[in-house]
XYZ file of C-alpha atoms in Angstrom:
187
model
C -2.080 14.080 31.085
C -0.394 16.439 33.548
C -1.232 15.746 37.174
C -1.257 19.409 38.241
C -1.873 22.800 36.675
C 1.802 23.623 37.234
C 2.772 20.483 35.313
C 0.362 21.389 32.523
C 1.842 24.880 32.312
C 5.357 23.448 32.148
C 4.408 20.914 29.480
C 2.635 23.535 27.375
C 5.515 26.003 27.703
C 7.949 23.300 26.642
C 5.775 22.381 23.634
C 5.554 26.040 22.608
C 9.333 26.467 22.932
C 10.061 23.394 20.780
C 7.498 24.394 18.165
C 8.786 28.000 18.094
C 12.203 26.548 17.300
C 10.655 24.337 14.613
C 8.892 27.384 13.127
C 12.215 29.228 12.938
C 13.791 26.254 11.147
C 10.827 25.389 8.894
C 11.626 27.843 6.070
C 14.953 26.066 5.604
C 13.207 22.762 4.965
C 13.723 21.877 1.328
C 10.898 19.367 1.101
C 8.255 18.850 2.168
C 7.133 22.382 2.968
C 6.451 21.869 6.661
C 5.897 25.406 7.896
C 2.068 25.365 7.756
C 1.994 22.115 9.751
C 4.409 23.536 12.312
C 2.335 26.741 12.574
C -0.853 24.711 13.056
C 0.729 22.683 15.842
C 2.280 25.794 17.371
C -1.158 27.411 17.409
C -2.618 24.336 19.081
C 0.186 24.386 21.671
C -0.445 28.068 22.402
C -4.137 27.232 22.840
C -3.244 24.540 25.378
C -0.954 27.018 27.134
C -3.801 29.550 27.227
C -6.135 26.946 28.686
C -3.575 25.972 31.337
C -3.201 29.648 32.236
C -6.992 29.928 32.567
C -6.979 26.967 34.963
C -4.191 28.707 36.892
C -6.366 31.867 36.924
C -3.605 33.757 35.086
C -5.988 35.614 32.787
C -3.691 38.216 31.229
C -1.020 35.665 30.228
C -3.841 33.401 29.030
C -5.091 36.181 26.756
C -1.588 36.642 25.320
C -1.203 32.904 24.664
C -4.622 32.715 23.022
C -3.848 35.708 20.810
C -0.673 33.910 19.699
C -2.718 30.758 19.081
C -5.184 32.653 16.894
C -2.374 34.222 14.891
C -0.569 30.932 14.267
C -3.755 29.053 13.392
C -4.913 31.809 11.036
C -1.536 31.722 9.286
C -1.695 27.934 9.020
C -5.265 27.881 7.693
C -4.353 30.435 5.037
C -1.405 28.280 3.938
C -3.425 25.096 3.440
C -5.059 25.055 -0.002
C -8.570 23.809 0.744
C -8.633 21.731 -2.456
C -5.346 19.989 -1.612
C -5.391 19.846 2.203
C -9.002 20.044 3.373
C -8.309 18.040 6.520
C -5.478 20.339 7.655
C -7.508 23.416 6.805
C -10.343 21.935 8.893
C -8.014 21.106 11.807
C -6.762 24.683 11.753
C -10.352 25.939 11.771
C -11.227 23.628 14.665
C -8.247 25.020 16.588
C -9.407 28.549 15.805
C -12.919 27.727 16.970
C -11.591 26.423 20.274
C -9.288 29.421 20.646
C -12.066 31.934 20.006
C -14.262 30.070 22.487
C -11.570 30.375 25.156
C -11.157 34.058 24.315
C -14.930 34.415 24.733
C -14.582 32.808 28.147
C -11.972 35.418 29.102
C -14.308 38.164 27.904
C -17.058 36.697 30.092
C -14.642 36.771 33.050
C -14.065 40.463 32.265
C -17.834 40.949 32.200
C -18.233 39.281 35.582
C -15.450 41.355 37.145
C -16.886 44.566 35.675
C -20.309 43.599 36.998
C -18.882 43.037 40.468
C -17.278 46.487 40.284
C -20.526 48.089 39.107
C -19.031 49.210 35.787
C -22.035 49.083 33.444
C -20.186 50.287 30.319
C -17.421 47.719 30.812
C -20.055 45.017 31.333
C -21.726 45.920 28.027
C -18.395 46.048 26.190
C -17.305 42.669 27.555
C -20.697 41.152 26.675
C -20.407 42.452 23.113
C -16.865 41.090 22.860
C -18.005 37.697 24.142
C -20.756 37.521 21.525
C -18.381 38.616 18.736
C -15.859 35.943 19.748
C -18.606 33.328 19.875
C -19.560 34.394 16.336
C -15.921 33.915 15.290
C -15.919 30.515 16.980
C -19.123 29.452 15.238
C -17.752 30.592 11.868
C -14.498 28.685 12.369
C -16.340 25.506 13.345
C -18.566 25.924 10.296
C -15.502 26.279 8.048
C -14.318 22.979 9.527
C -17.705 21.333 8.952
C -17.788 22.654 5.392
C -14.909 20.282 4.574
C -17.155 17.233 4.998
C -17.470 16.443 1.290
C -13.786 17.107 0.617
C -12.730 14.683 3.360
C -14.964 11.719 2.504
C -11.831 9.624 1.965
C -10.817 10.137 5.600
C -13.470 8.342 7.724
C -11.532 8.639 11.002
C -11.079 12.367 10.397
C -14.765 12.743 9.627
C -15.761 10.928 12.816
C -13.210 12.394 15.238
C -12.876 15.956 13.932
C -16.095 16.791 12.123
C -18.684 14.790 14.045
C -17.118 14.599 17.515
C -15.536 18.044 17.615
C -16.533 20.742 15.131
C -20.240 19.944 14.949
C -20.961 19.617 18.713
C -18.638 22.516 19.571
C -20.434 24.737 17.058
C -23.792 23.758 18.544
C -22.516 24.517 22.052
C -21.174 27.916 20.970
C -24.495 28.694 19.269
C -26.437 27.815 22.432
C -24.132 29.925 24.580
C -24.436 32.846 22.183
C -28.215 32.574 22.075
C -28.419 32.453 25.879
C -26.305 35.616 26.131
C -28.454 37.417 23.572
C -31.651 36.375 25.357
C -30.223 37.370 28.731
C -29.270 40.752 27.290
C -32.849 41.332 26.165
C -34.132 40.919 29.721
C -31.618 43.273 31.292
């Protein structure tokens, strides 16, 4: 809801700072064990920070924020037993899918810049990285979608996360990946 990119950066940095503090305090929580939830939200906040940095055209700091997002979301997903917390596992996977997609965008920016500089090897490396990150994104979205049966008791979750997010985002990532592969065949 920020009105400017600067406001969005400030909001995201503040969210990350508060959630970093919560992550430091989480192990001291007697009950319930809140650390995985904090890590999931911290990962989502880092993803938002990375996106804000992309909008600000701050690509190196964006890459750092997105790497932190991936780490936190991976840790969270691993901490949620799929049988007990399928919706939180799926949310973590959705966050990972979005994070990998943003990382793929940064790799495509690297490809464009290398192309402009006439660096063919760097172009090929960035293209390969983009495709690998799109594969990671597709796999994360699929892991989210795979929780459909386990989350039948959560109709809002199924509609908002599975049907309105993970499924269309996976399809978009697949189309983007396919277009890159096809484009690579013609070059």
